Amino acid sequence: MGEQGQCEVTRRGGGRAGRQEQRASAVIEREPFLTRTLAPVELVSEEGLALLEQNAELILEQVGVEIRDYPDALRRFADAGADVDGTRVRFPRGLCRSLVSTAPAVYTQHARNPANSVQIGGNATVFAPNYGSPFVHDLDAGRRYATLTDFENFVKLAYLHPHLHHSGGTVCEPVDVPVSKRHLDMVYAHLRWSDKPFMGSVTAGERAADSVELARIGFGGDLADRTVMTSLVNASSPLIWDGSMLAAAEVYAAANQAVIVTPFILAGAMAPTTSAGAVAQTLAEALVGMSFVQLVRPGAPVVFGSFASSMSMQTGAPTFGTPEPAHVLYTLAAVARRLGLPFRSGGALTASKLPDAQAAYESTATMVPTMMAGVNFVLHAAGWLEGGLAVGYEKFVLDADQLGMLSTFVAGLDLSPNAQAIDAILAHEPGTHFLGTEHTLANFETAFWRSEVADNSSFEQWVDDGSLDAAQRANRLWKERLAAYEPPPIDDAVDAELREYVARRKAELPDTFA
Amino acid sequence: MGEQGQCEVTRRGGGRAGRQEQRASAVIEREPFLTRTLAPVELVSEEGLALLEQNAELILEQVGVEIRDYPDALRRFADAGADVDGTRVRFPRGLCRSLVSTAPAVYTQHARNPANSVQIGGNATVFAPNYGSPFVHDLDAGRRYATLTDFENFVKLAYLHPHLHHSGGTVCEPVDVPVSKRHLDMVYAHLRWSDKPFMGSVTAGERAADSVELARIGFGGDLADRTVMTSLVNASSPLIWDGSMLAAAEVYAAANQAVIVTPFILAGAMAPTTSAGAVAQTLAEALVGMSFVQLVRPGAPVVFGSFASSMSMQTGAPTFGTPEPAHVLYTLAAVARRLGLPFRSGGALTASKLPDAQAAYESTATMVPTMMAGVNFVLHAAGWLEGGLAVGYEKFVLDADQLGMLSTFVAGLDLSPNAQAIDAILAHEPGTHFLGTEHTLANFETAFWRSEVADNSSFEQWVDDGSLDAAQRANRLWKERLAAYEPPPIDDAVDAELREYVARRKAELPDTFA
C-alpha cells in the first residue's frame, strides 16, 4: 500500500482562471527583513571554536598579511601596534580582536523607502540577490554576456519579490558599459528602479566615492552619517589585502557606510583542503579587513563575511552544495557570534549551467544551512548559476520562491491554542476528514506556505497544463512580473540630479574595459 | 568583481577516460549504516513537547481510536486496562506510554549478508528507497505502470549504492502481478537480488506470515527470534486502526520482527491544518499502534513513524518540501527521543512529476531536516516522485547521490591536527596557492565529498560533453549500473527452497487485483 493521497476540497473561484485572479488580488504582506526565532545550530563546541580562534591568532602573529598598494593601511596598522615589515603586517595576539570590538553588533541599513530599511545582525536575516556574474542565462536565449538591461531587469525582479529584502549590488556585470563607468549606471539603477536597500561599488576608491555621492543625492542631499549602503570587499586569499578594496572600504567607513569583509576561499587553492584550516585562515583574513575599517572609523558598521567552496579534484573547478563548505559556514557563523558581529555567508550556490535538478539540490543544500546557522546577510540568495559566472532568470524565480519557504520555516512551531487545535480534535469523530470543520475553514487560507512555482496538481492535470517543468513555469513568471513592473516613486528633482551626476561623471571618466 | 574562480590542477590519468578508470578501480568503502555525531536540532522547548504529549493523552482519553475488523486487538487493549466500547477504545492517561516502555530504544536488523546488518535507533540513521508507488518514471519511456522488472531493477540499484543501507519494501508496486501474490515475488526479489536488510508485506496477516516464512528460508532455516525485517504499518488517520495492518503487525511482533507504526497525515484532511495539532494526533495514533505491538510481545522492536504532508488549498493535493511538515518532523523526532524509541520520518519527497528543479528543491528541503532532526529510519530516501505515485529511475540516482553528501555532513567538523592544518598555513607565503603543497597533496583525494552526478566543469567543457542536465546524466548512470549489476551469492539449495515456496503459495492463492 502506497503512501499517497489526493483528495478534493471545494474549489473556490473555479479552476485556473479563478486561482490566478485570487492570487493577483491577494494583498502582499511583507516584512522588510526576516526575524528568526530559532536558535542557531551549533556544530562545534566552545572548546573547538576557541581552538580555531587561537589558530587564527597564530596565523596573524607568525605569517600576518600582505597589504598591496595601500601605504595608508600600513601606516594605520603600524600606529595601532602591528609589526609592519615592508608590505607584510603581523599582529600581536589579540590586537585584531580588540580593534574590531568597536564595531556594532547590529545596525540599520536605511532604504530610500523607510518601510524597506533592514536590520543587519542579531536575529535578523536579510536576503540579497546574486552578485558579480558576467553572464546571464534564460531558457529562451541561453547563456550570453550580461547587459545593463539585464542588470535593470534583476533590480526590478528583486524589487518585486517580497522575500528579497535587499536590491544587492552587482546583480550582474553590465558588460556593455565600460568598467570605468558601469558603477554609475548600477547605483543609479538601484536608486531609481527600486526603493530597497542596496550595495555600492568597491572596485576602486573613486567608484566608492561616486556611490556615496549618488546615495547622498538619492536620499535627499544629506546622509547625516546614516548607513544607506552595505558593500562587499573581498580579501585576495591567501592572506593578501589589495589596495583597491581597502581604498573602497576606507571611503565607505569614513562615511559610516557598511562593508562586508569577505575572504573568498576555494579550499585546496586559496587555503588548505581541510575545513578547519579554511576556517582559521578566513577568520585571520577577515579580522584584518574588519580591523582596518575600525581604524578608519571606530564604530563604522562592518559585517564578517565568508565565501567558502570546495573543489573538484579532477579539474580544480569550484563545487557547491557539498558538505565541507556547510561545515565552514556553521563554524564561522558561531565564531562571528562570539565576536559579536553580523555574519554574511551562504546563498543559492551551484555549479550547474541550468536551472535543473543539480542547481536545486546544490542551492538548497547551501540555503538550509545558511538559515540554520543564523546567517545575517545572505548574498546570492537568488539567481546564481555556474559557480557565479552566470545569473539565471528562471533560477532567480525558483530561488526567490524558496526564500518564502525558508522564512516560514525559521518562524518555528506555533504552539498557540489555535495551533494546538485540541478542541477541534476532541470534538472530532475518528475516520471523518477535517476538510469541512470549523477549525480547518478558519485556518485554511493561512495554514500552509504556498509555492509560486511548484506544480502540485495531479499527473493528468499537469499534462493538460502542458507538462511543464519548474524552469518552464519560472520562465513564464519572470516575464509576467517584468511586464507588470511599475517603478517606485521618486522626486523628479532628485531623479534629475542623479541623472546629471551620472552624465557629468561619465563625461569626465575615460572608457576602460579592465 | 565577481566571486568565481576556476583554476587548473594537475590532471591524473588523462581526461574523461582516465577519470572513469580511476573511479571504477577505487575500492568502494561503505558503512552498513550512518552514525551521526551531530546532536539533533531541537526546535521545541521541553515545555512545548510536554504540552503536545499532554494533548495526545487527552485525545487518547476522550476520543480514543476506532479498531476496525480486529476483535483480537480490542480484547488485548481491554485486558491491558483500556476502556473498550464496541470498536472504540479509550486509554487512561499514561497507559500507552507505559505499554510502549517495554520496546527497545535500539535494535539490530540483521541482513542476509552480516556485513550489511543495520542498527535502528540511537545515533544511527538508515536510508531505504522509495515505497509504494504504482507508477515508474524514466526519461526514455516517461510515466507508466510499474512491473516486477521495475521492482527488481530498483532492488538492484539500491543493492549497488553504498549510501542506501536498506533494500526497502514495496519499492514500487509490481502491478503486472496479482495483488494476492505480489508479496511473494517482492520478498523473493529482496532476498535474491540483494543482501541488504529489507521489509516484509503488510497488506494482510497471511502475507506477513509468508514474508516471515520466506525470511526463515532465506536466513538458513531458523530466525531464532533474530529481527530480519522492519515492515511498515500505517494508521488510517484520523484515529482509526484497520484490522489488516494490525494483523500484519501481530504476525511480525510475534516473530520478533520489527514494525514501523506510521500515522499518514495530510494536514487539513486527516488532521487539523496546524502543525501542533498534527503532532499531537500523530503521537496519539502511533502510541496505540506501538502499544498493540508491545501487548503482542513485550520487547518486540517497534519504530515510531510519522508521515506528514501539507496540502494545496486550491486542489487538496498533498504538497512537499514545505516548512510545516518540517516543523512536524523536528517536533516528533524530539518526542520519539523522549519516549526512547527509534523514529522514522522524512525522505526525498516531492510533488513534481519529473526529476526537475522542483523535485530537487522539495526533496532537499525535506532531507536536510530529516538529517538535522536525527531521524533513524528514512524511507523514501531515493526515487520518490509525484507525491509517491511514481518512483523515478533518474530521481533515484540523483537522490542517492545526495545521501552521500548528507552522510559526510553529519560527520561534523574534523578538528584533528591534520584538519586544522596550522603548520601548513604557518609555513605558507601569502598570495601563493595551496594546490601543490604537501598538505594539499596528502589530503586531496579524500578532502571533499564528490558527487557522482553533478557537472562542475567549465561551460565550454559542459557544452563539449553534450550540454546535458542532471537528469540526463542520471539516465546514463542507472543504465550503466544495471548493466554492470551482479547478484550477491546465495546458496543454491536456499534459492531452490525460496522458489519452491513462492511457486507453491502462488498455486494455492487465487488471483486477485484488489
PDB file of N, CA and C in Angstrom, chain A residues 3-5 7 19 55 88 238 269 274 277 314-318 324 327 344 353 356 358 361 364 380 387 399 409 412 419-420 429 431-432 434 449-450 455-457 470 473, chain B residues 3-5 7 19 55 88 234 238 269 274 277 314-318 324 327 344 353 356 358 361 380 387 399 409 412 419-420 429 431-432 434 449-450 455-457 470 473:
ATOM      1  N   GLU A   3       1.930   5.382   0.043  1.00  0.00           N
ATOM      2  CA  GLU A   3       1.665   6.482   0.946  1.00  0.00           C
ATOM      3  C   GLU A   3       1.387   7.726   0.127  1.00  0.00           C
ATOM      4  N   GLN A   4       0.310   7.720  -0.565  1.00  0.00           N
ATOM      5  CA  GLN A   4      -0.007   8.908  -1.323  1.00  0.00           C
ATOM      6  C   GLN A   4      -1.496   9.166  -1.178  1.00  0.00           C
ATOM      7  N   GLY A   5      -1.887  10.354  -1.342  1.00  0.00           N
ATOM      8  CA  GLY A   5      -3.303  10.681  -1.248  1.00  0.00           C
ATOM      9  C   GLY A   5      -3.584  11.897  -2.074  1.00  0.00           C
ATOM     10  N   CYS A   7      -6.982  14.371  -2.387  1.00  0.00           N
ATOM     11  CA  CYS A   7      -8.398  14.469  -2.060  1.00  0.00           C
ATOM     12  C   CYS A   7      -8.909  15.836  -2.453  1.00  0.00           C
ATOM     13  N   ARG A  19      -8.107  30.806  -9.817  1.00  0.00           N
ATOM     14  CA  ARG A  19      -6.943  30.767  -8.926  1.00  0.00           C
ATOM     15  C   ARG A  19      -6.034  31.958  -9.195  1.00  0.00           C
ATOM     16  N   ASN A  55      44.151  29.423  16.466  1.00  0.00           N
ATOM     17  CA  ASN A  55      44.884  29.197  15.216  1.00  0.00           C
ATOM     18  C   ASN A  55      44.919  30.462  14.360  1.00  0.00           C
ATOM     19  N   ARG A  88      54.445  43.554   4.626  1.00  0.00           N
ATOM     20  CA  ARG A  88      53.934  42.483   5.485  1.00  0.00           C
ATOM     21  C   ARG A  88      53.549  43.065   6.841  1.00  0.00           C
ATOM     22  N   PRO A 238      45.289  33.611  -0.559  1.00  0.00           N
ATOM     23  CA  PRO A 238      45.542  33.605   0.881  1.00  0.00           C
ATOM     24  C   PRO A 238      46.314  34.825   1.390  1.00  0.00           C
ATOM     25  N   ALA A 269      42.898  25.595  -2.895  1.00  0.00           N
ATOM     26  CA  ALA A 269      43.628  26.565  -3.721  1.00  0.00           C
ATOM     27  C   ALA A 269      44.042  27.760  -2.849  1.00  0.00           C
ATOM     28  N   THR A 274      41.324  21.316   4.031  1.00  0.00           N
ATOM     29  CA  THR A 274      40.535  20.899   5.191  1.00  0.00           C
ATOM     30  C   THR A 274      39.728  22.069   5.753  1.00  0.00           C
ATOM     31  N   GLY A 277      41.116  24.189   8.645  1.00  0.00           N
ATOM     32  CA  GLY A 277      42.145  25.101   8.173  1.00  0.00           C
ATOM     33  C   GLY A 277      41.545  26.309   7.482  1.00  0.00           C
ATOM     34  N   GLN A 314      39.333  16.637  -9.951  1.00  0.00           N
ATOM     35  CA  GLN A 314      39.647  16.367 -11.363  1.00  0.00           C
ATOM     36  C   GLN A 314      40.104  17.631 -12.084  1.00  0.00           C
ATOM     37  N   THR A 315      39.382  18.720 -11.842  1.00  0.00           N
ATOM     38  CA  THR A 315      39.583  19.891 -12.693  1.00  0.00           C
ATOM     39  C   THR A 315      39.989  21.147 -11.935  1.00  0.00           C
ATOM     40  N   GLY A 316      39.919  21.122 -10.623  1.00  0.00           N
ATOM     41  CA  GLY A 316      40.181  22.337  -9.867  1.00  0.00           C
ATOM     42  C   GLY A 316      39.019  23.308  -9.891  1.00  0.00           C
ATOM     43  N   ALA A 317      37.904  22.923 -10.481  1.00  0.00           N
ATOM     44  CA  ALA A 317      36.734  23.810 -10.516  1.00  0.00           C
ATOM     45  C   ALA A 317      36.069  23.841  -9.148  1.00  0.00           C
ATOM     46  N   PRO A 318      35.506  24.993  -8.787  1.00  0.00           N
ATOM     47  CA  PRO A 318      34.783  25.047  -7.512  1.00  0.00           C
ATOM     48  C   PRO A 318      33.530  24.179  -7.565  1.00  0.00           C
ATOM     49  N   GLU A 324      31.396  20.137   2.968  1.00  0.00           N
ATOM     50  CA  GLU A 324      32.509  20.824   3.620  1.00  0.00           C
ATOM     51  C   GLU A 324      32.265  22.328   3.763  1.00  0.00           C
ATOM     52  N   HIS A 327      30.060  22.894   6.635  1.00  0.00           N
ATOM     53  CA  HIS A 327      30.786  22.859   7.918  1.00  0.00           C
ATOM     54  C   HIS A 327      31.430  24.212   8.210  1.00  0.00           C
ATOM     55  N   ARG A 344      27.908  37.318   7.197  1.00  0.00           N
ATOM     56  CA  ARG A 344      27.427  37.080   5.843  1.00  0.00           C
ATOM     57  C   ARG A 344      28.036  35.796   5.313  1.00  0.00           C
ATOM     58  N   LYS A 353      24.931  24.716 -14.959  1.00  0.00           N
ATOM     59  CA  LYS A 353      24.782  25.705 -16.025  1.00  0.00           C
ATOM     60  C   LYS A 353      23.316  26.019 -16.284  1.00  0.00           C
ATOM     61  N   ASP A 356      18.349  23.293 -13.339  1.00  0.00           N
ATOM     62  CA  ASP A 356      17.937  21.889 -13.345  1.00  0.00           C
ATOM     63  C   ASP A 356      17.983  21.316 -11.932  1.00  0.00           C
ATOM     64  N   GLN A 358      20.340  19.558 -10.503  1.00  0.00           N
ATOM     65  CA  GLN A 358      21.616  19.843  -9.832  1.00  0.00           C
ATOM     66  C   GLN A 358      21.587  21.219  -9.184  1.00  0.00           C
ATOM     67  N   TYR A 361      19.283  20.997  -6.037  1.00  0.00           N
ATOM     68  CA  TYR A 361      19.881  20.233  -4.929  1.00  0.00           C
ATOM     69  C   TYR A 361      20.981  21.064  -4.273  1.00  0.00           C
ATOM     70  N   THR A 364      19.741  24.382  -2.416  1.00  0.00           N
ATOM     71  CA  THR A 364      19.056  24.115  -1.151  1.00  0.00           C
ATOM     72  C   THR A 364      20.022  23.563  -0.113  1.00  0.00           C
ATOM     73  N   HIS A 380      23.658  36.423  -2.900  1.00  0.00           N
ATOM     74  CA  HIS A 380      23.423  35.295  -3.822  1.00  0.00           C
ATOM     75  C   HIS A 380      22.214  34.452  -3.408  1.00  0.00           C
ATOM     76  N   GLY A 387      28.729  28.489 -10.807  1.00  0.00           N
ATOM     77  CA  GLY A 387      29.778  28.983  -9.921  1.00  0.00           C
ATOM     78  C   GLY A 387      29.841  30.491  -9.867  1.00  0.00           C
ATOM     79  N   ASP A 399      14.692  30.299  -6.946  1.00  0.00           N
ATOM     80  CA  ASP A 399      15.353  30.536  -5.659  1.00  0.00           C
ATOM     81  C   ASP A 399      14.525  31.461  -4.770  1.00  0.00           C
ATOM     82  N   PHE A 409       9.779  28.563   7.633  1.00  0.00           N
ATOM     83  CA  PHE A 409      10.379  27.545   8.499  1.00  0.00           C
ATOM     84  C   PHE A 409      11.003  28.157   9.746  1.00  0.00           C
ATOM     85  N   GLY A 412       9.466  28.849  13.198  1.00  0.00           N
ATOM     86  CA  GLY A 412       9.338  27.797  14.207  1.00  0.00           C
ATOM     87  C   GLY A 412       7.913  27.291  14.367  1.00  0.00           C
ATOM     88  N   ALA A 419      -3.247  26.805  17.207  1.00  0.00           N
ATOM     89  CA  ALA A 419      -2.392  25.853  16.502  1.00  0.00           C
ATOM     90  C   ALA A 419      -2.458  24.468  17.140  1.00  0.00           C
ATOM     91  N   GLN A 420      -2.607  24.431  18.449  1.00  0.00           N
ATOM     92  CA  GLN A 420      -2.730  23.122  19.102  1.00  0.00           C
ATOM     93  C   GLN A 420      -4.006  22.413  18.667  1.00  0.00           C
ATOM     94  N   GLU A 429     -14.871  13.015  15.260  1.00  0.00           N
ATOM     95  CA  GLU A 429     -15.069  11.564  15.260  1.00  0.00           C
ATOM     96  C   GLU A 429     -13.960  10.882  14.466  1.00  0.00           C
ATOM     97  N   GLY A 431     -12.076   8.827  11.815  1.00  0.00           N
ATOM     98  CA  GLY A 431     -12.423   8.393  10.464  1.00  0.00           C
ATOM     99  C   GLY A 431     -13.083   9.454   9.607  1.00  0.00           C
ATOM    100  N   THR A 432     -13.456  10.583  10.174  1.00  0.00           N
ATOM    101  CA  THR A 432     -14.043  11.641   9.342  1.00  0.00           C
ATOM    102  C   THR A 432     -12.977  12.685   9.039  1.00  0.00           C
ATOM    103  N   PHE A 434     -11.099  16.248   8.177  1.00  0.00           N
ATOM    104  CA  PHE A 434     -11.129  17.569   8.800  1.00  0.00           C
ATOM    105  C   PHE A 434     -11.426  18.682   7.791  1.00  0.00           C
ATOM    106  N   TRP A 449       2.494  27.426   3.838  1.00  0.00           N
ATOM    107  CA  TRP A 449       3.243  28.209   2.858  1.00  0.00           C
ATOM    108  C   TRP A 449       2.898  27.687   1.462  1.00  0.00           C
ATOM    109  N   ARG A 450       2.743  28.627   0.534  1.00  0.00           N
ATOM    110  CA  ARG A 450       2.366  28.242  -0.830  1.00  0.00           C
ATOM    111  C   ARG A 450       3.462  28.639  -1.798  1.00  0.00           C
ATOM    112  N   ASP A 455       4.351  22.715  -8.989  1.00  0.00           N
ATOM    113  CA  ASP A 455       3.117  22.132  -9.507  1.00  0.00           C
ATOM    114  C   ASP A 455       2.754  20.955  -8.616  1.00  0.00           C
ATOM    115  N   ASN A 456       1.605  21.067  -7.949  1.00  0.00           N
ATOM    116  CA  ASN A 456       1.158  20.018  -7.040  1.00  0.00           C
ATOM    117  C   ASN A 456      -0.072  19.294  -7.565  1.00  0.00           C
ATOM    118  N   SER A 457      -0.440  19.583  -8.781  1.00  0.00           N
ATOM    119  CA  SER A 457      -1.684  19.001  -9.292  1.00  0.00           C
ATOM    120  C   SER A 457      -1.483  17.549  -9.676  1.00  0.00           C
ATOM    121  N   ALA A 470       9.715  22.839 -13.809  1.00  0.00           N
ATOM    122  CA  ALA A 470       9.741  24.021 -12.943  1.00  0.00           C
ATOM    123  C   ALA A 470      10.381  25.213 -13.654  1.00  0.00           C
ATOM    124  N   ARG A 473       7.931  26.851 -16.002  1.00  0.00           N
ATOM    125  CA  ARG A 473       6.945  27.676 -15.285  1.00  0.00           C
ATOM    126  C   ARG A 473       7.594  28.977 -14.812  1.00  0.00           C
TER     127      ARG A 473
ATOM    128  N   GLU B   3      32.493  36.719  -7.740  1.00  0.00           N
ATOM    129  CA  GLU B   3      33.039  35.756  -6.799  1.00  0.00           C
ATOM    130  C   GLU B   3      33.063  34.392  -7.457  1.00  0.00           C
ATOM    131  N   GLN B   4      33.916  34.251  -8.419  1.00  0.00           N
ATOM    132  CA  GLN B   4      34.013  32.940  -9.033  1.00  0.00           C
ATOM    133  C   GLN B   4      35.480  32.650  -9.314  1.00  0.00           C
ATOM    134  N   GLY B   5      35.820  31.444  -9.392  1.00  0.00           N
ATOM    135  CA  GLY B   5      37.200  31.095  -9.693  1.00  0.00           C
ATOM    136  C   GLY B   5      37.228  29.752 -10.366  1.00  0.00           C
ATOM    137  N   CYS B   7      40.410  27.122 -11.363  1.00  0.00           N
ATOM    138  CA  CYS B   7      41.851  27.011 -11.507  1.00  0.00           C
ATOM    139  C   CYS B   7      42.216  25.564 -11.791  1.00  0.00           C
ATOM    140  N   ARG B  19      39.556   9.340 -15.779  1.00  0.00           N
ATOM    141  CA  ARG B  19      38.774   9.572 -14.564  1.00  0.00           C
ATOM    142  C   ARG B  19      37.838   8.404 -14.310  1.00  0.00           C
ATOM    143  N   ASN B  55      -1.529  16.819  25.178  1.00  0.00           N
ATOM    144  CA  ASN B  55      -2.633  16.865  24.209  1.00  0.00           C
ATOM    145  C   ASN B  55      -2.907  15.480  23.628  1.00  0.00           C
ATOM    146  N   ARG B  88     -14.673   1.224  19.753  1.00  0.00           N
ATOM    147  CA  ARG B  88     -13.944   2.410  20.219  1.00  0.00           C
ATOM    148  C   ARG B  88     -13.132   2.049  21.459  1.00  0.00           C
ATOM    149  N   ASN B 234       0.629   1.336   8.650  1.00  0.00           N
ATOM    150  CA  ASN B 234       0.093   2.702   8.700  1.00  0.00           C
ATOM    151  C   ASN B 234      -1.247   2.732   9.419  1.00  0.00           C
ATOM    152  N   PRO B 238      -7.970   9.938  10.370  1.00  0.00           N
ATOM    153  CA  PRO B 238      -7.757  10.178  11.787  1.00  0.00           C
ATOM    154  C   PRO B 238      -8.287   9.078  12.710  1.00  0.00           C
ATOM    155  N   ALA B 269      -6.705  17.379   6.095  1.00  0.00           N
ATOM    156  CA  ALA B 269      -7.623  16.307   5.717  1.00  0.00           C
ATOM    157  C   ALA B 269      -7.711  15.287   6.850  1.00  0.00           C
ATOM    158  N   THR B 274      -3.103  22.710  11.335  1.00  0.00           N
ATOM    159  CA  THR B 274      -1.992  23.281  12.102  1.00  0.00           C
ATOM    160  C   THR B 274      -1.014  22.201  12.547  1.00  0.00           C
ATOM    161  N   GLY B 277      -1.331  20.634  16.047  1.00  0.00           N
ATOM    162  CA  GLY B 277      -2.434  19.686  16.089  1.00  0.00           C
ATOM    163  C   GLY B 277      -2.057  18.366  15.444  1.00  0.00           C
ATOM    164  N   GLN B 314      -5.870  24.952  -3.112  1.00  0.00           N
ATOM    165  CA  GLN B 314      -6.625  25.004  -4.365  1.00  0.00           C
ATOM    166  C   GLN B 314      -7.244  23.648  -4.694  1.00  0.00           C
ATOM    167  N   THR B 315      -6.464  22.596  -4.526  1.00  0.00           N
ATOM    168  CA  THR B 315      -6.884  21.302  -5.080  1.00  0.00           C
ATOM    169  C   THR B 315      -7.000  20.202  -4.035  1.00  0.00           C
ATOM    170  N   GLY B 316      -6.483  20.444  -2.842  1.00  0.00           N
ATOM    171  CA  GLY B 316      -6.463  19.378  -1.854  1.00  0.00           C
ATOM    172  C   GLY B 316      -5.343  18.388  -2.070  1.00  0.00           C
ATOM    173  N   ALA B 317      -4.479  18.654  -3.043  1.00  0.00           N
ATOM    174  CA  ALA B 317      -3.358  17.747  -3.311  1.00  0.00           C
ATOM    175  C   ALA B 317      -2.291  17.922  -2.236  1.00  0.00           C
ATOM    176  N   PRO B 318      -1.616  16.832  -1.883  1.00  0.00           N
ATOM    177  CA  PRO B 318      -0.519  16.967  -0.918  1.00  0.00           C
ATOM    178  C   PRO B 318       0.621  17.793  -1.508  1.00  0.00           C
ATOM    179  N   GLU B 324       5.924  23.447   6.940  1.00  0.00           N
ATOM    180  CA  GLU B 324       5.100  22.911   8.021  1.00  0.00           C
ATOM    181  C   GLU B 324       5.411  21.435   8.321  1.00  0.00           C
ATOM    182  N   HIS B 327       8.441  21.292  10.394  1.00  0.00           N
ATOM    183  CA  HIS B 327       8.168  21.554  11.817  1.00  0.00           C
ATOM    184  C   HIS B 327       7.683  20.282  12.518  1.00  0.00           C
ATOM    185  N   ARG B 344      11.069   7.107  12.592  1.00  0.00           N
ATOM    186  CA  ARG B 344      11.082   7.106  11.132  1.00  0.00           C
ATOM    187  C   ARG B 344      10.296   8.305  10.622  1.00  0.00           C
ATOM    188  N   LYS B 353       6.392  15.858 -11.107  1.00  0.00           N
ATOM    189  CA  LYS B 353       6.209  14.695 -11.984  1.00  0.00           C
ATOM    190  C   LYS B 353       7.505  14.283 -12.653  1.00  0.00           C
ATOM    191  N   ASP B 356      13.100  17.340 -11.955  1.00  0.00           N
ATOM    192  CA  ASP B 356      13.447  18.714 -12.325  1.00  0.00           C
ATOM    193  C   ASP B 356      13.857  19.515 -11.088  1.00  0.00           C
ATOM    194  N   GLN B 358      12.027  21.545  -9.279  1.00  0.00           N
ATOM    195  CA  GLN B 358      11.052  21.399  -8.194  1.00  0.00           C
ATOM    196  C   GLN B 358      11.327  20.152  -7.372  1.00  0.00           C
ATOM    197  N   TYR B 361      14.507  20.819  -5.221  1.00  0.00           N
ATOM    198  CA  TYR B 361      14.273  21.771  -4.112  1.00  0.00           C
ATOM    199  C   TYR B 361      13.468  21.087  -3.009  1.00  0.00           C
ATOM    200  N   HIS B 380      11.822   6.234   1.648  1.00  0.00           N
ATOM    201  CA  HIS B 380      11.707   7.182   0.531  1.00  0.00           C
ATOM    202  C   HIS B 380      12.964   8.042   0.387  1.00  0.00           C
ATOM    203  N   GLY B 387       4.263  12.892  -5.390  1.00  0.00           N
ATOM    204  CA  GLY B 387       3.560  12.577  -4.151  1.00  0.00           C
ATOM    205  C   GLY B 387       3.556  11.103  -3.833  1.00  0.00           C
ATOM    206  N   ASP B 399      18.830  11.378  -6.046  1.00  0.00           N
ATOM    207  CA  ASP B 399      18.625  11.373  -4.592  1.00  0.00           C
ATOM    208  C   ASP B 399      19.716  10.582  -3.882  1.00  0.00           C
ATOM    209  N   PHE B 409      28.127  15.341   5.680  1.00  0.00           N
ATOM    210  CA  PHE B 409      27.804  16.497   6.520  1.00  0.00           C
ATOM    211  C   PHE B 409      27.637  16.101   7.985  1.00  0.00           C
ATOM    212  N   GLY B 412      30.199  15.934  10.813  1.00  0.00           N
ATOM    213  CA  GLY B 412      30.628  17.130  11.541  1.00  0.00           C
ATOM    214  C   GLY B 412      32.009  17.608  11.140  1.00  0.00           C
ATOM    215  N   ALA B 419      43.479  18.218  10.117  1.00  0.00           N
ATOM    216  CA  ALA B 419      42.414  19.067   9.586  1.00  0.00           C
ATOM    217  C   ALA B 419      42.642  20.531   9.944  1.00  0.00           C
ATOM    218  N   GLN B 420      43.190  20.792  11.101  1.00  0.00           N
ATOM    219  CA  GLN B 420      43.483  22.184  11.461  1.00  0.00           C
ATOM    220  C   GLN B 420      44.535  22.774  10.530  1.00  0.00           C
ATOM    221  N   GLU B 429      53.477  31.168   2.299  1.00  0.00           N
ATOM    222  CA  GLU B 429      53.626  32.595   1.998  1.00  0.00           C
ATOM    223  C   GLU B 429      52.291  33.162   1.500  1.00  0.00           C
ATOM    224  N   GLY B 431      49.609  34.825  -0.726  1.00  0.00           N
ATOM    225  CA  GLY B 431      49.498  35.008  -2.171  1.00  0.00           C
ATOM    226  C   GLY B 431      49.866  33.802  -3.004  1.00  0.00           C
ATOM    227  N   THR B 432      50.441  32.779  -2.403  1.00  0.00           N
ATOM    228  CA  THR B 432      50.750  31.572  -3.179  1.00  0.00           C
ATOM    229  C   THR B 432      49.657  30.533  -2.947  1.00  0.00           C
ATOM    230  N   PHE B 434      47.694  26.934  -2.559  1.00  0.00           N
ATOM    231  CA  PHE B 434      47.963  25.729  -1.772  1.00  0.00           C
ATOM    232  C   PHE B 434      47.956  24.463  -2.625  1.00  0.00           C
ATOM    233  N   TRP B 449      33.762  15.600  -0.382  1.00  0.00           N
ATOM    234  CA  TRP B 449      32.759  14.691  -0.927  1.00  0.00           C
ATOM    235  C   TRP B 449      32.609  14.965  -2.427  1.00  0.00           C
ATOM    236  N   ARG B 450      32.490  13.897  -3.196  1.00  0.00           N
ATOM    237  CA  ARG B 450      32.394  14.032  -4.651  1.00  0.00           C
ATOM    238  C   ARG B 450      31.057  13.512  -5.141  1.00  0.00           C
ATOM    239  N   ASP B 455      27.730  18.212 -12.531  1.00  0.00           N
ATOM    240  CA  ASP B 455      28.719  18.663 -13.503  1.00  0.00           C
ATOM    241  C   ASP B 455      29.314  19.968 -12.973  1.00  0.00           C
ATOM    242  N   ASN B 456      30.623  19.940 -12.720  1.00  0.00           N
ATOM    243  CA  ASN B 456      31.312  21.109 -12.178  1.00  0.00           C
ATOM    244  C   ASN B 456      32.295  21.699 -13.173  1.00  0.00           C
ATOM    245  N   SER B 457      32.257  21.201 -14.385  1.00  0.00           N
ATOM    246  CA  SER B 457      33.250  21.645 -15.355  1.00  0.00           C
ATOM    247  C   SER B 457      32.892  23.034 -15.891  1.00  0.00           C
ATOM    248  N   ALA B 470      21.126  17.464 -15.275  1.00  0.00           N
ATOM    249  CA  ALA B 470      21.396  16.444 -14.259  1.00  0.00           C
ATOM    250  C   ALA B 470      20.595  15.168 -14.524  1.00  0.00           C
ATOM    251  N   ARG B 473      22.212  13.103 -17.225  1.00  0.00           N
ATOM    252  CA  ARG B 473      23.395  12.379 -16.741  1.00  0.00           C
ATOM    253  C   ARG B 473      22.971  11.188 -15.874  1.00  0.00           C
TER     254      ARG B 473
END
